[in-house]
Structures are given as C-alpha cells and as structure tokens.
Amino acid sequence: MGGTSFWSRLARDRLATTGFAITVLFVVIAAIAPWIVPYPEAAHEIAPMNRLRPPSEAHWFGTDRLGADVFSRLLLGTRETLFVALFGVGAAAVIGVPLGLIAGWLDGWVSDGIMRLADIFLAIPQIILAIAIAQTLGPSLVNVVLALGFTIWPWFTRLVFAETRALRREPFIEACAALGASPWRTLALHVLPNLASPLVVRVTLSMGFAVLTAAALGFLGLGAPAPSPEWGRTIAEAREYLPDAWWYALAPGLAIFIVVMGFNMLGDGLRDVLDPKLRRSVAASRAQSAKVQEA
Amino acid sequence: MPLLLRFGKRLVWSIGTLLGVVVIVFAISNVIPADPAALVAGDSATAEQIAETRARLGLDLPLYQQLFNYLGRLLQGDMGTSIFTARPIAEDLLGRLPATIELALGSMLLAVLIGIPVGVISALKRGSLLDHAVRVLTVSGFAVANFWLAIMLQLLLVMWLDLLPLFGRIEGDAPAFITGLYTVDALLTGNWRALGDALWHLALPSITLALPVAATIVRFTRTGVLEALGRPFVPYAQAMGLPPVIIVWRYVLRAALTSVVTQIGLVTGTLLGGAVVVEAIFDWPGLGGYTVNSIMMSDYSAVMGAALWIAAMYVITNVIVDAVQAMVDPRAAAR
Amino acid sequence: MSLLEVQRLFVRYPTERGPAQALDGVSLSIGQGEVVGLVGESGCGKTTLAKAVLGILGSGEAEGVIRFRGQDLLGLGADAVRREIRGRAITFVPQDPFGSLHPLYRVGDQIADLMAWKAPDTAPPSRLQERLALFTRRRRPAHRDAAIAMLRDVQIPNPEQALAKLPSELSGGQRQRLTIAMALLPQPELILADEPTTALDVTIQAQVLRLLHNLVREKGVSLLFTTHDLGVASEICDRIVVMYAGQEAEVAPTRSFFAAPRHPYTAALLQSLPNEQGVLRDIPGSIPPLVNPPGGCRFHPRCPNASARCAAERPPPVEVAPGHWLRCWHPVAA
C-alpha cells in the first residue's frame, strides 16, 4: 500500500472523501469545542429567563430547558461522543484482536472455546447486552466505554480469526515457524501487520455502531449523568418539551446522523480502496462477517 | 432425513448457546457489581442488614454454586420478583411477550414487503436516478438513531399532522385472547374495529423499527439480484423464451433470496434490540418497554430476565430462519 | 425453400471504445431437416448470430434480414418473437449445462416452467397470462408424461427420479442431455446448439453429440450447430459454414469442405488440427478487433495469399462449385 496511491485512490472515491471530511470536522470540533462555542458556559450555566427559545441568530438551534444554547451544548457533546466511540471500539479491539489471533493460530479446544464464546455474545442482541452491562456498572461515561467494548469485541475476534487462519497457511508465515520464530513473535511481527487494512475498515465501521449504541444508552439514562451535554441524553430531556421546542430534540439527532454517516461512508470507501489487498489475503468468511456487521 | 438431522443439530446448538447466554447474564448481574447485596439491601442498610441479605440471596456461596442455583431457579421458571410490579418477573414477561412478537413480526413484514421489491427494482434499474436515491436512503437507514427517528415521527405524524396515535397498542377493548397478538386475534374473531385500531397503533412503531431492517434487505436484495442476473441461467431462460416476469421475479429473485434470508435472521437482533427503546417511546406494553421501566427502577433481576428472554427470542428466530433457509435453498439441506 | 434465411445481417454492440461490429453482413441458410455446422475461432460472431436469430441480442443492434418460415423475425418485434417463436419453433441448447439450469429448482419444476409456456399443443400465452402465472406453477400430467418420455429418449436413467432431483445432483453429461431434452420438448423446427459439448469430458462429448445428432435426424428437426472444433463438425453436419470476423468466409457441403477447402483461412484451420504426429499448427496473427476492423478482406493481415487488392476491396461471395460459396480473391487451388 504505497502512501500516495492509497491517498489518491481514497480521494477519487466521493463517498469516502465526504466521510473523511465529516470525520475530520467532528474530530477538530471535539478538540477545540470549549474555545469555539458561542456560549462556553452552556455546559453548566442555568439561565431560566432564557428557556426554550426557538432558533434565532443568537441561538442557531434555540435554547434548552435550562436556557442554555443548544448549539453550544451540541458542539461540547461531540467530545463525549467521540471519546466513548473511540475508546469503546478501542476496548473491543484490545479484547477481540488477541483472542482472534490465538483462536486463529491454535487448533483444538482453546480455539473452539474462544469462537464459541464469541458466538454466544453475538446471540444476545447487542444493544441488550450493552444495556445489561451499563446497567450493572452504573451510569458513567467510562462504563459506557466498557459496555461497548464487551459488546463489540466478537466482531474483531471473528475477523482476526478468519484472517489468521488464512494467513497461517501462507508460505512466508510457515517459513517463520520453520526458522524457529516463537508464535508470539510471528503473530505480532508478521500476522498482525497483514491485518492492518481489514482492521482499519472494521474499526471505522464499528465507530458508527458505537456512536449509535452510546447515544441509545445515553437516551435511556445509562450514559454520563446530568448535566452532561451527551446527545442521547439531550434527546431524552428534549422529549418532554415536544412539540413546542422541536429544535431541542431535532439538533442532537441530526448530529448523531451526520457523524454515523461520516464513519459509515468512510468505512465503506476504505473497504473499496483497500479491497484488492483484502481479497488477496482473505478467507471467504471475512466478506461474510463484514456484511453481517453492517447489518 | 438430512433436513431433520440438520434441524436437530441446530436445536442442540441453540440450547447450548442459550445456556451460554444464561451464564453471561449471570456473570454480568452477579459478578461485576462490587456488592449486589448492598445494592439490593438499599442505600441506608446497615452492615448486618447487608450480610443478612447476602445470606438470603445465597451470595455467600461459591460462585459456581450460585450459578447452579440460578440455573435451577430458571428451570423452574423463577426469575425473581420485580421491584417495579411486585410480581414474579417470569409472569410479567410472559404477559408482555405477545406485544413484542406482534411488533417484531409487523416490522419484519413491513421491511420485507418494502425491501425486496425496492431492492429488485433498484438492481434492475442499476445506475438510474432511482437506484441512486434508493442507495442514499439505504445508507441513511443505517445511520439514524432509532429512538430519535421514533420521536421525530411522533412529532411530525402525530403532534403536527395528527394522523396516527401517539401511544399504546389499542383503544377500547382488546379482542378476545387467542394468541395475544391483537391483529391476529381480531382477524380470527372477525372483530374489524379492533383490527383497524390495532393496525393503526402498530403503524408508527413498526415503521420506526422496520427502517434499518428494510435498508438491510434492500441492500442485500440489490446485491443478490445483480449477482444472479449475471449467472448463465438467465440467458438460458431468455433463449428459451420464458417470460421476463418469470425470469426476474421467480428465477433471479429465488437465487438472490438465499443471502437475504440469512440477513433477515441476523437483523432480527437489530430489530429486537431496537424494540427495547422504541417500545418505551411508544409506550408499547412489550418486553422492551418492560426492560426500560426496569432500568429506570434499577430493578436488576427484571433487566436480566428481560435480556435473557429477548436473547432467547433471537436464538429461536435464527433456528426458524435456518429452517426457512433450508426450504429456500434445497442444497443447504443436503450439506 | 429454406427454413431459416439470414441475409446480409449486421450486428453492432456499443462499447466504451466505439461500436463493435460483431456481425458484418453475414448470410446463411438452413434447410428443412438440415444440420449445419457454424465453425470459427471464439469472437468470430457465431454466438452473436445464434443470439440474433433468437432475438436476444441485449444492447446489440441488428440490421438485415432474418427470415424464418418466410417470416421476417426482425420485423416481427422482440416480444412477439419471444412469445411465438423462441422456445417454440426455435429452441436452444446452451454451452454450459452447469450454470444454465437454475441451481435451486428441481428438474421437474424447470421443465414444468418451460412447458407452461412452450408446450407444443398450446397457443402462445398473452402478456396478462404471463403476469398472472407468477404466483402459480402449472403442472399438467400430460406434460409430465411427455417429459418422462423425452428424458428416456435422451437416455437419462430413471426419468421419474430425475425429475425430483436438483441439477447439482445430476452429472455433467446428464445435465447436457437434460438441456437437449428441454430443447426437443416444445417440438421445434430448428434447434440452435451453442458449442453444446465443450463443457464435458471428451468421452462423454462424443456420446452426447451422437445422441443429439440421432434425435435431430429422427425427429426431422433442423440444427444449427456452433463449434470451434472441426472434427466435431465433420462428424454430424451436412454443411459447414466457416465464419471469420462477422462474415461467412466459406460455405460448403461437408464432404467437399474437407476434401477441397478453398479459403486460405479454412485451409489454415484444417492445418491447425492435430495431425498424425499430434502437432498443432498455429495460424499466425490473431483475430481482428471488432472495433475499427481492418479494411478490405478481414483476413488479409493473416493471409499468406494476400495482395494489395485484399487490403482495399472486400471479396463478395462467389459460388465455386455447386453449393460451395467463397469470399476470397485468391482462393487455394482445388
């Protein structure tokens, strides 16, 4: 994957470019939100005089039940959303990738056991699993991260398992074993780098799922407690003021939609761009599992 | 009888999976919290009260023994008592099961009825404006938060346009109980008022839930049809002069359906998960609404019980889908 | 009068690099009960010619005359050809018996589908009938009996059981026999067979070929048989048509064709057959591109006899012996 050809191919894909632009935009917003929002105090200040004002020049998305600027809180909420999604997917990768490597490298009961466990986790509808975990751990941002990690990991395990199984029979991997390299060394230095492309695609596509799940948990009151500007929680609050304060519920939902679209488009585009490489290295089951995850 | 054998294998596999799900749910509810006894006994409990609660709940026993006790109680249908309703959780769940089944079936039916024709037409008109529009809508379908969509639909169709009811399953009396699915019962008893009313209430929650499922079905139907159109049985059927209607809607669609059916099984998970939030928003008296109520009340056993039931529904659905798959693809039965 | 008469037929496909001239004024006729072999390298237009006769060119545009039983098929309209001619009076045996049958429908159901529309004793269905039939599959006992008899004719063992099988449960030879049975069931007057044995093992090829030949003779059906294998053509054909770059190069009765080939291309083809020493001689050069083909005689860049005239002028068909037609300025000596 030469740097220039990768970037130029990505740039030619309109979908991927849009997705990339959206993702970068939100990352930048998350990084500098406290310094750019029109009303930095919106995260905590209460202005009862200013409650539930409709959109205006001063407040683009109106104000909320406490009189805070909805737009400012939206931008501040970007941080929590991206934090949770990134670390949630990261946690899933930290659990799922090593398990997949082990299951793919070994035969026998360890491998079977790991894959069986992944199957069982996948037999529980993911949001239900996330709810059960988040509920038990108590409402906090970190617990949402853990809930996401424990929910998403089987996808990584399945992906890495299939790839490792396919790679294991490649001559250059077999040569490593023949030269006496330890399995750990082979997995870390030779197998894992070959999984970079599919993993990047999987991470990107999982980010969208993580944002949606985290928002649902927030909506159910299982995310960060008030006065967090988290989007899902904001929609739950706003629901009580419908239909009059429609802007209050509309804005965060649109933000979720745009972010998730961004990740999904980027992920789909990346997959298309990286596809030739993927196809070479990959078992047929990978395509299947990728399709499944999108669902 | 390879079909029966396959079904039997699948059943054993599913029971194993369910057992695994029970263990996971047990682990989540009994291992992760620092001290469940303290949670159950309440904030103001003294140390003695907590210890007493611990002994009463069997939490002082070794973990594996707790698991066996839990499994034993489950097998007797005992999932504990709900703090919220003060009734046995299993009874609560059983009473709410038909509502969830009705909603899930309704959404699935809607998604299939919309998704398959749209997917086929989109594939036939590949590259057209319609195809592009469908693809944009499909991608959007995956990106919308269902709880937000539910609220926006309520805002638009109920609060502003006043077209559909905001909450609930039915107004007035429910039809006589046969299956517990109001629409089916109304149909069976010829109670047309109830049928209309039940459908009227079913519309909005099913549309919300059907959207991502329909998007998945459109996507896989489109891909499947495009793939099938490129296979040699199509030109052969053309060369023999079979009607295009038959070639597309029978030969091509049948070949495309195998992968779509698999997807339908998998998106049932999305559907049932979505039902949790959507039921709560539409005050739909099913398992999902119960789950959310229990979350609000911090009713652990009830949340775990509901999670277990929903997981069981998902596993059972996949057994059914597998059987359907064997019918759609007779080669699978032989494998 | 011939059964099928193709006159100066042009077919053009749009491609990204411009229109591809797949058929370039080809003429051909097939008599009642005649077996004609259509021979040429892949890409010479044999398959396109078969598709044009069947009226399934897709994006291709046809110009010229295709007369069947005196009726102009190009003028009849695609839909009428499909309902009244294709699958009824003209049927088809595909090249690939593995993919051509639907993998998920049982053999009996696929035959039932065919017979529902193409049974010999029925009138062509209306469009409405076709649409309504989507939800049912008509199975008539008489059709089933005819199918069983036909499967017996093509020597498929246990025909009743075969009807209940999936195509994947049959061997390659059996599947090809099945497509032959399906081509014969509507009692056609003409069968187009597109290299019908290339997908099979060599030993089975000969069996299936002989079977097709015998059945066609027995039932008095005409056969247009496409192949790139001259050995196969010599065995079963009455007449052979050699195609090159979308035109017929040489048309001759089988005997005089092999005894005295006149076109340099035909001569080269015959020489490229494995001889006694088992050596296969290549024809130098490759088949011309369909987009912007060479001017004059299409074969001149590869022809040992080519002159300046060949590059400039297209040779017209000339009858050099009774029934032996040729398009060449410098034919090989007889």
mmCIF file with all atom_site columns, C-alpha atoms in Angstrom, chain B residues 227-307:
data_model
loop_
_atom_site.group_PDB
_atom_site.id
_atom_site.type_symbol
_atom_site.label_atom_id
_atom_site.label_alt_id
_atom_site.label_comp_id
_atom_site.label_asym_id
_atom_site.label_entity_id
_atom_site.label_seq_id
_atom_site.pdbx_PDB_ins_code
_atom_site.Cartn_x
_atom_site.Cartn_y
_atom_site.Cartn_z
_atom_site.occupancy
_atom_site.B_iso_or_equiv
_atom_site.pdbx_formal_charge
_atom_site.auth_seq_id
_atom_site.auth_comp_id
_atom_site.auth_asym_id
_atom_site.auth_atom_id
_atom_site.pdbx_PDB_model_num
ATOM 1  C CA . GLU B 1 227 ? -25.215 -11.241 -8.850  1.00 0.00 ? 227 GLU B CA 1
ATOM 2  C CA . ALA B 1 228 ? -27.995 -13.552 -10.029 1.00 0.00 ? 228 ALA B CA 1
ATOM 3  C CA . LEU B 1 229 ? -28.569 -11.517 -13.201 1.00 0.00 ? 229 LEU B CA 1
ATOM 4  C CA . GLY B 1 230 ? -25.003 -12.292 -14.216 1.00 0.00 ? 230 GLY B CA 1
ATOM 5  C CA . ARG B 1 231 ? -25.438 -16.032 -13.908 1.00 0.00 ? 231 ARG B CA 1
ATOM 6  C CA . PRO B 1 232 ? -25.861 -18.224 -17.006 1.00 0.00 ? 232 PRO B CA 1
ATOM 7  C CA . PHE B 1 233 ? -29.341 -19.493 -16.149 1.00 0.00 ? 233 PHE B CA 1
ATOM 8  C CA . VAL B 1 234 ? -30.642 -16.027 -17.041 1.00 0.00 ? 234 VAL B CA 1
ATOM 9  C CA . PRO B 1 235 ? -29.541 -16.011 -20.710 1.00 0.00 ? 235 PRO B CA 1
ATOM 10 C CA . TYR B 1 236 ? -30.643 -19.650 -20.995 1.00 0.00 ? 236 TYR B CA 1
ATOM 11 C CA . ALA B 1 237 ? -34.133 -18.848 -19.715 1.00 0.00 ? 237 ALA B CA 1
ATOM 12 C CA . GLN B 1 238 ? -34.193 -15.909 -22.126 1.00 0.00 ? 238 GLN B CA 1
ATOM 13 C CA . ALA B 1 239 ? -33.056 -18.084 -25.002 1.00 0.00 ? 239 ALA B CA 1
ATOM 14 C CA . MET B 1 240 ? -35.899 -20.480 -24.267 1.00 0.00 ? 240 MET B CA 1
ATOM 15 C CA . GLY B 1 241 ? -38.320 -17.557 -24.360 1.00 0.00 ? 241 GLY B CA 1
ATOM 16 C CA . LEU B 1 242 ? -39.538 -17.638 -20.767 1.00 0.00 ? 242 LEU B CA 1
ATOM 17 C CA . PRO B 1 243 ? -41.492 -14.505 -19.810 1.00 0.00 ? 243 PRO B CA 1
ATOM 18 C CA . PRO B 1 244 ? -39.309 -11.736 -18.292 1.00 0.00 ? 244 PRO B CA 1
ATOM 19 C CA . VAL B 1 245 ? -41.686 -11.558 -15.323 1.00 0.00 ? 245 VAL B CA 1
ATOM 20 C CA . ILE B 1 246 ? -40.901 -15.168 -14.505 1.00 0.00 ? 246 ILE B CA 1
ATOM 21 C CA . ILE B 1 247 ? -37.175 -14.747 -15.101 1.00 0.00 ? 247 ILE B CA 1
ATOM 22 C CA . VAL B 1 248 ? -36.854 -11.757 -12.775 1.00 0.00 ? 248 VAL B CA 1
ATOM 23 C CA . TRP B 1 249 ? -39.406 -12.397 -10.069 1.00 0.00 ? 249 TRP B CA 1
ATOM 24 C CA . ARG B 1 250 ? -39.040 -16.147 -9.906  1.00 0.00 ? 250 ARG B CA 1
ATOM 25 C CA . TYR B 1 251 ? -35.639 -17.314 -11.186 1.00 0.00 ? 251 TYR B CA 1
ATOM 26 C CA . VAL B 1 252 ? -33.473 -14.343 -10.285 1.00 0.00 ? 252 VAL B CA 1
ATOM 27 C CA . LEU B 1 253 ? -35.227 -13.443 -7.055  1.00 0.00 ? 253 LEU B CA 1
ATOM 28 C CA . ARG B 1 254 ? -35.137 -17.019 -5.814  1.00 0.00 ? 254 ARG B CA 1
ATOM 29 C CA . ALA B 1 255 ? -31.387 -17.158 -6.358  1.00 0.00 ? 255 ALA B CA 1
ATOM 30 C CA . ALA B 1 256 ? -30.959 -13.794 -4.643  1.00 0.00 ? 256 ALA B CA 1
ATOM 31 C CA . LEU B 1 257 ? -33.137 -14.725 -1.683  1.00 0.00 ? 257 LEU B CA 1
ATOM 32 C CA . THR B 1 258 ? -30.742 -17.196 -0.083  1.00 0.00 ? 258 THR B CA 1
ATOM 33 C CA . SER B 1 259 ? -28.440 -14.473 1.161   1.00 0.00 ? 259 SER B CA 1
ATOM 34 C CA . VAL B 1 260 ? -31.383 -12.208 2.021   1.00 0.00 ? 260 VAL B CA 1
ATOM 35 C CA . VAL B 1 261 ? -32.920 -14.852 4.272   1.00 0.00 ? 261 VAL B CA 1
ATOM 36 C CA . THR B 1 262 ? -29.657 -15.194 6.189   1.00 0.00 ? 262 THR B CA 1
ATOM 37 C CA . GLN B 1 263 ? -29.632 -11.441 6.651   1.00 0.00 ? 263 GLN B CA 1
ATOM 38 C CA . ILE B 1 264 ? -33.223 -11.449 7.880   1.00 0.00 ? 264 ILE B CA 1
ATOM 39 C CA . GLY B 1 265 ? -32.141 -13.812 10.637  1.00 0.00 ? 265 GLY B CA 1
ATOM 40 C CA . LEU B 1 266 ? -29.261 -11.564 11.591  1.00 0.00 ? 266 LEU B CA 1
ATOM 41 C CA . VAL B 1 267 ? -31.163 -8.267  11.547  1.00 0.00 ? 267 VAL B CA 1
ATOM 42 C CA . THR B 1 268 ? -33.716 -9.765  13.907  1.00 0.00 ? 268 THR B CA 1
ATOM 43 C CA . GLY B 1 269 ? -31.120 -8.930  16.542  1.00 0.00 ? 269 GLY B CA 1
ATOM 44 C CA . THR B 1 270 ? -31.146 -5.281  15.478  1.00 0.00 ? 270 THR B CA 1
ATOM 45 C CA . LEU B 1 271 ? -34.928 -5.396  15.409  1.00 0.00 ? 271 LEU B CA 1
ATOM 46 C CA . LEU B 1 272 ? -35.333 -6.855  18.901  1.00 0.00 ? 272 LEU B CA 1
ATOM 47 C CA . GLY B 1 273 ? -32.682 -4.524  20.278  1.00 0.00 ? 273 GLY B CA 1
ATOM 48 C CA . GLY B 1 274 ? -34.390 -1.570  18.650  1.00 0.00 ? 274 GLY B CA 1
ATOM 49 C CA . ALA B 1 275 ? -37.691 -2.721  20.090  1.00 0.00 ? 275 ALA B CA 1
ATOM 50 C CA . VAL B 1 276 ? -36.371 -2.030  23.596  1.00 0.00 ? 276 VAL B CA 1
ATOM 51 C CA . VAL B 1 277 ? -36.058 1.689   23.012  1.00 0.00 ? 277 VAL B CA 1
ATOM 52 C CA . VAL B 1 278 ? -38.903 2.065   20.539  1.00 0.00 ? 278 VAL B CA 1
ATOM 53 C CA . GLU B 1 279 ? -41.399 0.240   22.771  1.00 0.00 ? 279 GLU B CA 1
ATOM 54 C CA . ALA B 1 280 ? -40.504 2.588   25.585  1.00 0.00 ? 280 ALA B CA 1
ATOM 55 C CA . ILE B 1 281 ? -41.122 5.639   23.410  1.00 0.00 ? 281 ILE B CA 1
ATOM 56 C CA . PHE B 1 282 ? -44.479 4.407   22.087  1.00 0.00 ? 282 PHE B CA 1
ATOM 57 C CA . ASP B 1 283 ? -45.490 3.010   25.470  1.00 0.00 ? 283 ASP B CA 1
ATOM 58 C CA . TRP B 1 284 ? -45.854 -0.364  23.785  1.00 0.00 ? 284 TRP B CA 1
ATOM 59 C CA . PRO B 1 285 ? -46.563 -2.938  26.502  1.00 0.00 ? 285 PRO B CA 1
ATOM 60 C CA . GLY B 1 286 ? -43.905 -5.452  25.456  1.00 0.00 ? 286 GLY B CA 1
ATOM 61 C CA . LEU B 1 287 ? -40.615 -6.815  26.746  1.00 0.00 ? 287 LEU B CA 1
ATOM 62 C CA . GLY B 1 288 ? -38.676 -3.756  25.617  1.00 0.00 ? 288 GLY B CA 1
ATOM 63 C CA . GLY B 1 289 ? -40.835 -1.289  27.463  1.00 0.00 ? 289 GLY B CA 1
ATOM 64 C CA . TYR B 1 290 ? -40.556 -3.528  30.497  1.00 0.00 ? 290 TYR B CA 1
ATOM 65 C CA . THR B 1 291 ? -36.778 -3.519  30.207  1.00 0.00 ? 291 THR B CA 1
ATOM 66 C CA . VAL B 1 292 ? -36.617 0.258   30.138  1.00 0.00 ? 292 VAL B CA 1
ATOM 67 C CA . ASN B 1 293 ? -39.026 0.607   33.056  1.00 0.00 ? 293 ASN B CA 1
ATOM 68 C CA . SER B 1 294 ? -36.871 -1.819  34.994  1.00 0.00 ? 294 SER B CA 1
ATOM 69 C CA . ILE B 1 295 ? -33.750 0.179   34.158  1.00 0.00 ? 295 ILE B CA 1
ATOM 70 C CA . MET B 1 296 ? -35.407 3.316   35.484  1.00 0.00 ? 296 MET B CA 1
ATOM 71 C CA . MET B 1 297 ? -36.308 1.473   38.699  1.00 0.00 ? 297 MET B CA 1
ATOM 72 C CA . SER B 1 298 ? -32.805 -0.067  38.952  1.00 0.00 ? 298 SER B CA 1
ATOM 73 C CA . ASP B 1 299 ? -34.530 -3.436  39.006  1.00 0.00 ? 299 ASP B CA 1
ATOM 74 C CA . TYR B 1 300 ? -31.579 -5.699  38.175  1.00 0.00 ? 300 TYR B CA 1
ATOM 75 C CA . SER B 1 301 ? -33.296 -9.064  38.137  1.00 0.00 ? 301 SER B CA 1
ATOM 76 C CA . ALA B 1 302 ? -36.009 -7.743  35.877  1.00 0.00 ? 302 ALA B CA 1
ATOM 77 C CA . VAL B 1 303 ? -33.497 -6.251  33.413  1.00 0.00 ? 303 VAL B CA 1
ATOM 78 C CA . MET B 1 304 ? -31.542 -9.504  33.335  1.00 0.00 ? 304 MET B CA 1
ATOM 79 C CA . GLY B 1 305 ? -34.712 -11.546 32.928  1.00 0.00 ? 305 GLY B CA 1
ATOM 80 C CA . ALA B 1 306 ? -35.887 -9.427  30.033  1.00 0.00 ? 306 ALA B CA 1
ATOM 81 C CA . ALA B 1 307 ? -32.440 -9.514  28.411  1.00 0.00 ? 307 ALA B CA 1
#
